[in-house]
JSON list of C-alpha atoms in Angstrom, two decimals:
[
{"chain": "A", "resi": 1, "resn": "UNK", "atom": "CA", "xyz": [190.73, -6.75, 97.94]},
{"chain": "A", "resi": 2, "resn": "UNK", "atom": "CA", "xyz": [194.19, -7.36, 99.37]},
{"chain": "A", "resi": 3, "resn": "UNK", "atom": "CA", "xyz": [195.10, -10.63, 101.04]},
{"chain": "A", "resi": 4, "resn": "UNK", "atom": "CA", "xyz": [195.32, -8.86, 104.40]},
{"chain": "A", "resi": 5, "resn": "UNK", "atom": "CA", "xyz": [191.73, -7.63, 104.06]},
{"chain": "A", "resi": 6, "resn": "UNK", "atom": "CA", "xyz": [190.58, -11.19, 103.30]},
{"chain": "A", "resi": 7, "resn": "UNK", "atom": "CA", "xyz": [192.01, -12.28, 106.65]},
{"chain": "A", "resi": 8, "resn": "UNK", "atom": "CA", "xyz": [190.26, -9.45, 108.49]},
{"chain": "A", "resi": 9, "resn": "UNK", "atom": "CA", "xyz": [186.70, -9.72, 109.78]},
{"chain": "A", "resi": 10, "resn": "UNK", "atom": "CA", "xyz": [184.57, -7.08, 111.46]},
{"chain": "A", "resi": 11, "resn": "UNK", "atom": "CA", "xyz": [181.82, -8.07, 113.87]},
{"chain": "A", "resi": 12, "resn": "UNK", "atom": "CA", "xyz": [179.22, -5.65, 115.18]},
{"chain": "A", "resi": 13, "resn": "UNK", "atom": "CA", "xyz": [177.68, -6.82, 118.44]},
{"chain": "A", "resi": 14, "resn": "UNK", "atom": "CA", "xyz": [174.85, -4.69, 119.83]},
{"chain": "A", "resi": 15, "resn": "UNK", "atom": "CA", "xyz": [171.30, -5.44, 120.96]},
{"chain": "A", "resi": 16, "resn": "UNK", "atom": "CA", "xyz": [169.81, -2.33, 119.34]},
{"chain": "A", "resi": 17, "resn": "UNK", "atom": "CA", "xyz": [168.76, -2.89, 115.71]},
{"chain": "A", "resi": 18, "resn": "UNK", "atom": "CA", "xyz": [169.00, 0.76, 114.69]},
{"chain": "A", "resi": 19, "resn": "UNK", "atom": "CA", "xyz": [172.47, 1.06, 116.20]},
{"chain": "A", "resi": 20, "resn": "UNK", "atom": "CA", "xyz": [173.61, -2.06, 114.35]},
{"chain": "A", "resi": 21, "resn": "UNK", "atom": "CA", "xyz": [172.20, -0.69, 111.09]},
{"chain": "A", "resi": 22, "resn": "UNK", "atom": "CA", "xyz": [173.95, 2.67, 111.55]},
{"chain": "A", "resi": 23, "resn": "UNK", "atom": "CA", "xyz": [177.24, 1.01, 112.46]},
{"chain": "A", "resi": 24, "resn": "UNK", "atom": "CA", "xyz": [177.02, -1.24, 109.39]},
{"chain": "A", "resi": 25, "resn": "UNK", "atom": "CA", "xyz": [176.57, 1.86, 107.22]},
{"chain": "A", "resi": 26, "resn": "UNK", "atom": "CA", "xyz": [179.55, 3.66, 108.82]},
{"chain": "A", "resi": 27, "resn": "UNK", "atom": "CA", "xyz": [181.78, 0.60, 108.56]},
{"chain": "A", "resi": 28, "resn": "UNK", "atom": "CA", "xyz": [181.00, 0.17, 104.85]},
{"chain": "A", "resi": 29, "resn": "UNK", "atom": "CA", "xyz": [180.98, 3.87, 103.84]},
{"chain": "A", "resi": 30, "resn": "UNK", "atom": "CA", "xyz": [184.29, 4.55, 105.57]},
{"chain": "A", "resi": 31, "resn": "UNK", "atom": "CA", "xyz": [186.05, 1.58, 103.94]},
{"chain": "A", "resi": 32, "resn": "UNK", "atom": "CA", "xyz": [186.56, -0.18, 107.26]},
{"chain": "A", "resi": 33, "resn": "UNK", "atom": "CA", "xyz": [185.07, -3.43, 105.95]},
{"chain": "A", "resi": 34, "resn": "UNK", "atom": "CA", "xyz": [182.78, -4.24, 103.00]},
{"chain": "A", "resi": 35, "resn": "UNK", "atom": "CA", "xyz": [180.73, -6.92, 104.79]},
{"chain": "A", "resi": 36, "resn": "UNK", "atom": "CA", "xyz": [180.66, -6.74, 108.58]},
{"chain": "A", "resi": 37, "resn": "UNK", "atom": "CA", "xyz": [178.90, -9.55, 110.43]},
{"chain": "A", "resi": 38, "resn": "UNK", "atom": "CA", "xyz": [176.24, -8.36, 112.88]},
{"chain": "A", "resi": 39, "resn": "UNK", "atom": "CA", "xyz": [174.95, -9.98, 116.04]},
{"chain": "A", "resi": 40, "resn": "UNK", "atom": "CA", "xyz": [172.19, -8.76, 118.34]},
{"chain": "A", "resi": 41, "resn": "UNK", "atom": "CA", "xyz": [173.47, -10.44, 121.49]},
{"chain": "A", "resi": 42, "resn": "UNK", "atom": "CA", "xyz": [176.75, -11.65, 122.88]},
{"chain": "A", "resi": 43, "resn": "UNK", "atom": "CA", "xyz": [175.83, -15.32, 122.80]},
{"chain": "A", "resi": 44, "resn": "UNK", "atom": "CA", "xyz": [175.36, -15.30, 119.03]},
{"chain": "A", "resi": 45, "resn": "UNK", "atom": "CA", "xyz": [178.77, -13.65, 118.61]},
{"chain": "A", "resi": 46, "resn": "UNK", "atom": "CA", "xyz": [180.43, -16.24, 120.88]},
{"chain": "A", "resi": 47, "resn": "UNK", "atom": "CA", "xyz": [178.67, -19.04, 118.98]},
{"chain": "A", "resi": 48, "resn": "UNK", "atom": "CA", "xyz": [180.06, -17.59, 115.74]},
{"chain": "A", "resi": 49, "resn": "UNK", "atom": "CA", "xyz": [183.59, -17.65, 117.17]},
{"chain": "A", "resi": 50, "resn": "UNK", "atom": "CA", "xyz": [183.16, -21.19, 118.46]},
{"chain": "A", "resi": 51, "resn": "UNK", "atom": "CA", "xyz": [182.07, -22.34, 114.99]},
{"chain": "A", "resi": 52, "resn": "UNK", "atom": "CA", "xyz": [184.08, -20.23, 112.55]},
{"chain": "A", "resi": 53, "resn": "UNK", "atom": "CA", "xyz": [187.18, -18.98, 114.38]},
{"chain": "A", "resi": 54, "resn": "UNK", "atom": "CA", "xyz": [190.26, -19.26, 112.16]},
{"chain": "A", "resi": 55, "resn": "UNK", "atom": "CA", "xyz": [193.70, -18.68, 113.64]},
{"chain": "A", "resi": 56, "resn": "UNK", "atom": "CA", "xyz": [194.82, -17.19, 110.28]},
{"chain": "A", "resi": 57, "resn": "UNK", "atom": "CA", "xyz": [192.26, -14.38, 110.59]},
{"chain": "A", "resi": 58, "resn": "UNK", "atom": "CA", "xyz": [192.14, -11.23, 112.67]},
{"chain": "A", "resi": 59, "resn": "UNK", "atom": "CA", "xyz": [188.81, -10.16, 114.10]},
{"chain": "A", "resi": 60, "resn": "UNK", "atom": "CA", "xyz": [187.78, -6.64, 115.03]},
{"chain": "A", "resi": 61, "resn": "UNK", "atom": "CA", "xyz": [184.71, -6.50, 117.24]},
{"chain": "A", "resi": 62, "resn": "UNK", "atom": "CA", "xyz": [182.66, -3.34, 117.71]},
{"chain": "A", "resi": 63, "resn": "UNK", "atom": "CA", "xyz": [181.22, -4.44, 121.03]},
{"chain": "A", "resi": 64, "resn": "UNK", "atom": "CA", "xyz": [178.45, -3.01, 123.16]},
{"chain": "A", "resi": 65, "resn": "UNK", "atom": "CA", "xyz": [178.74, -3.61, 126.91]},
{"chain": "A", "resi": 66, "resn": "UNK", "atom": "CA", "xyz": [175.12, -3.78, 128.07]},
{"chain": "A", "resi": 67, "resn": "UNK", "atom": "CA", "xyz": [173.25, -6.53, 126.25]},
{"chain": "A", "resi": 68, "resn": "UNK", "atom": "CA", "xyz": [170.92, -9.38, 127.16]},
{"chain": "A", "resi": 69, "resn": "UNK", "atom": "CA", "xyz": [171.99, -13.05, 127.29]},
{"chain": "A", "resi": 70, "resn": "UNK", "atom": "CA", "xyz": [175.75, -12.30, 127.33]},
{"chain": "A", "resi": 71, "resn": "UNK", "atom": "CA", "xyz": [177.04, -8.77, 127.91]},
{"chain": "A", "resi": 72, "resn": "UNK", "atom": "CA", "xyz": [180.22, -7.39, 126.37]},
{"chain": "A", "resi": 73, "resn": "UNK", "atom": "CA", "xyz": [182.37, -8.38, 129.35]},
{"chain": "A", "resi": 74, "resn": "UNK", "atom": "CA", "xyz": [181.12, -11.97, 129.14]},
{"chain": "A", "resi": 75, "resn": "UNK", "atom": "CA", "xyz": [181.81, -12.06, 125.40]},
{"chain": "A", "resi": 76, "resn": "UNK", "atom": "CA", "xyz": [185.43, -11.07, 126.00]},
{"chain": "A", "resi": 77, "resn": "UNK", "atom": "CA", "xyz": [185.74, -13.54, 128.88]},
{"chain": "A", "resi": 78, "resn": "UNK", "atom": "CA", "xyz": [184.48, -16.36, 126.62]},
{"chain": "A", "resi": 79, "resn": "UNK", "atom": "CA", "xyz": [186.93, -15.42, 123.86]},
{"chain": "A", "resi": 80, "resn": "UNK", "atom": "CA", "xyz": [189.79, -15.37, 126.36]},
{"chain": "A", "resi": 81, "resn": "UNK", "atom": "CA", "xyz": [188.74, -18.69, 127.91]},
{"chain": "A", "resi": 82, "resn": "UNK", "atom": "CA", "xyz": [188.99, -20.31, 124.46]},
{"chain": "A", "resi": 83, "resn": "UNK", "atom": "CA", "xyz": [192.42, -18.75, 123.80]},
{"chain": "A", "resi": 84, "resn": "UNK", "atom": "CA", "xyz": [191.18, -16.78, 120.79]},
{"chain": "A", "resi": 85, "resn": "UNK", "atom": "CA", "xyz": [192.01, -13.33, 122.18]},
{"chain": "A", "resi": 86, "resn": "UNK", "atom": "CA", "xyz": [195.38, -12.97, 120.40]},
{"chain": "A", "resi": 87, "resn": "UNK", "atom": "CA", "xyz": [193.49, -12.76, 117.10]},
{"chain": "A", "resi": 88, "resn": "UNK", "atom": "CA", "xyz": [190.88, -10.29, 118.34]},
{"chain": "A", "resi": 89, "resn": "UNK", "atom": "CA", "xyz": [190.84, -6.51, 118.66]},
{"chain": "A", "resi": 90, "resn": "UNK", "atom": "CA", "xyz": [187.85, -5.03, 120.48]},
{"chain": "A", "resi": 91, "resn": "UNK", "atom": "CA", "xyz": [186.48, -1.54, 120.26]},
{"chain": "A", "resi": 92, "resn": "UNK", "atom": "CA", "xyz": [184.07, -1.02, 123.13]},
{"chain": "A", "resi": 93, "resn": "UNK", "atom": "CA", "xyz": [181.26, 0.95, 121.55]},
{"chain": "A", "resi": 94, "resn": "UNK", "atom": "CA", "xyz": [178.85, 1.95, 124.26]},
{"chain": "A", "resi": 95, "resn": "UNK", "atom": "CA", "xyz": [176.42, 4.51, 125.54]},
{"chain": "A", "resi": 96, "resn": "UNK", "atom": "CA", "xyz": [177.73, 3.93, 129.07]},
{"chain": "A", "resi": 97, "resn": "UNK", "atom": "CA", "xyz": [179.26, 7.02, 130.63]},
{"chain": "A", "resi": 98, "resn": "UNK", "atom": "CA", "xyz": [180.23, 5.07, 133.74]},
{"chain": "A", "resi": 99, "resn": "UNK", "atom": "CA", "xyz": [183.94, 5.64, 134.38]},
{"chain": "A", "resi": 100, "resn": "UNK", "atom": "CA", "xyz": [184.13, 2.20, 136.02]},
{"chain": "A", "resi": 101, "resn": "UNK", "atom": "CA", "xyz": [183.38, 0.66, 132.61]},
{"chain": "A", "resi": 102, "resn": "UNK", "atom": "CA", "xyz": [186.26, 2.55, 131.02]},
{"chain": "A", "resi": 103, "resn": "UNK", "atom": "CA", "xyz": [188.59, 1.36, 133.79]},
{"chain": "A", "resi": 104, "resn": "UNK", "atom": "CA", "xyz": [187.36, -2.22, 133.48]},
{"chain": "A", "resi": 105, "resn": "UNK", "atom": "CA", "xyz": [187.91, -2.14, 129.70]},
{"chain": "A", "resi": 106, "resn": "UNK", "atom": "CA", "xyz": [191.59, -1.33, 130.26]},
{"chain": "A", "resi": 107, "resn": "UNK", "atom": "CA", "xyz": [192.00, -4.69, 132.02]},
{"chain": "A", "resi": 108, "resn": "UNK", "atom": "CA", "xyz": [191.36, -6.53, 128.75]},
{"chain": "A", "resi": 109, "resn": "UNK", "atom": "CA", "xyz": [194.41, -6.65, 126.47]},
{"chain": "A", "resi": 110, "resn": "UNK", "atom": "CA", "xyz": [192.22, -7.15, 123.40]},
{"chain": "A", "resi": 111, "resn": "UNK", "atom": "CA", "xyz": [190.45, -3.78, 123.93]},
{"chain": "A", "resi": 112, "resn": "UNK", "atom": "CA", "xyz": [192.16, -1.26, 121.68]},
{"chain": "A", "resi": 113, "resn": "UNK", "atom": "CA", "xyz": [189.68, 1.60, 122.03]},
{"chain": "A", "resi": 114, "resn": "UNK", "atom": "CA", "xyz": [186.68, 2.75, 124.04]},
{"chain": "A", "resi": 115, "resn": "UNK", "atom": "CA", "xyz": [184.20, 4.86, 122.07]},
{"chain": "A", "resi": 116, "resn": "UNK", "atom": "CA", "xyz": [180.94, 6.42, 123.16]},
{"chain": "A", "resi": 117, "resn": "UNK", "atom": "CA", "xyz": [178.08, 5.84, 120.70]},
{"chain": "A", "resi": 118, "resn": "UNK", "atom": "CA", "xyz": [177.38, 6.68, 118.05]},
{"chain": "A", "resi": 119, "resn": "UNK", "atom": "CA", "xyz": [180.22, 5.58, 115.81]},
{"chain": "A", "resi": 120, "resn": "UNK", "atom": "CA", "xyz": [181.52, 8.36, 113.59]},
{"chain": "A", "resi": 121, "resn": "UNK", "atom": "CA", "xyz": [183.84, 8.80, 110.62]},
{"chain": "A", "resi": 122, "resn": "UNK", "atom": "CA", "xyz": [186.41, 10.31, 112.99]},
{"chain": "A", "resi": 123, "resn": "UNK", "atom": "CA", "xyz": [186.17, 7.25, 115.28]},
{"chain": "A", "resi": 124, "resn": "UNK", "atom": "CA", "xyz": [186.70, 4.89, 112.35]},
{"chain": "A", "resi": 125, "resn": "UNK", "atom": "CA", "xyz": [189.74, 6.80, 111.10]},
{"chain": "A", "resi": 126, "resn": "UNK", "atom": "CA", "xyz": [191.22, 6.67, 114.61]},
{"chain": "A", "resi": 127, "resn": "UNK", "atom": "CA", "xyz": [190.50, 2.94, 114.88]},
{"chain": "A", "resi": 128, "resn": "UNK", "atom": "CA", "xyz": [192.13, 2.27, 111.48]},
{"chain": "A", "resi": 129, "resn": "UNK", "atom": "CA", "xyz": [195.36, 3.77, 112.79]},
{"chain": "A", "resi": 130, "resn": "UNK", "atom": "CA", "xyz": [195.54, 1.48, 115.85]},
{"chain": "A", "resi": 131, "resn": "UNK", "atom": "CA", "xyz": [198.71, -0.64, 115.86]},
{"chain": "A", "resi": 132, "resn": "UNK", "atom": "CA", "xyz": [196.82, -3.94, 116.11]},
{"chain": "A", "resi": 133, "resn": "UNK", "atom": "CA", "xyz": [194.82, -3.43, 112.92]},
{"chain": "A", "resi": 134, "resn": "UNK", "atom": "CA", "xyz": [196.45, -0.71, 110.80]},
{"chain": "A", "resi": 135, "resn": "UNK", "atom": "CA", "xyz": [198.10, -3.33, 108.56]},
{"chain": "A", "resi": 136, "resn": "UNK", "atom": "CA", "xyz": [194.63, -4.14, 107.17]},
{"chain": "A", "resi": 137, "resn": "UNK", "atom": "CA", "xyz": [194.16, -0.64, 105.69]}
]
């Protein structure tokens, strides 16, 4: 594994267990990351950041919007409030077809893509080519 890959973490944040499982499989099989960290609600993801955030790392979050406890918007707000957003790239990965959600996502600088579920090989290849994270591949 290259040094860059060691400084790159992938987090999957979604309240649906089957979705998380499928996204883990896609992430691993498409060489996006060998060991993504998975969280079933936004609060657990925020707690992870509060405990383990390292300014030397870059974090890519595959983030659902609609979740209990903390939704995707609240997760991003918490990350921004702690000043960690410069090290974070977010891919909104949602079943929402509400155009207001897509517009709202554009207001967050850390959001680099907005993808309707389910994740696919094509989505992952597109994400890998994003300027913010392509150096890790």
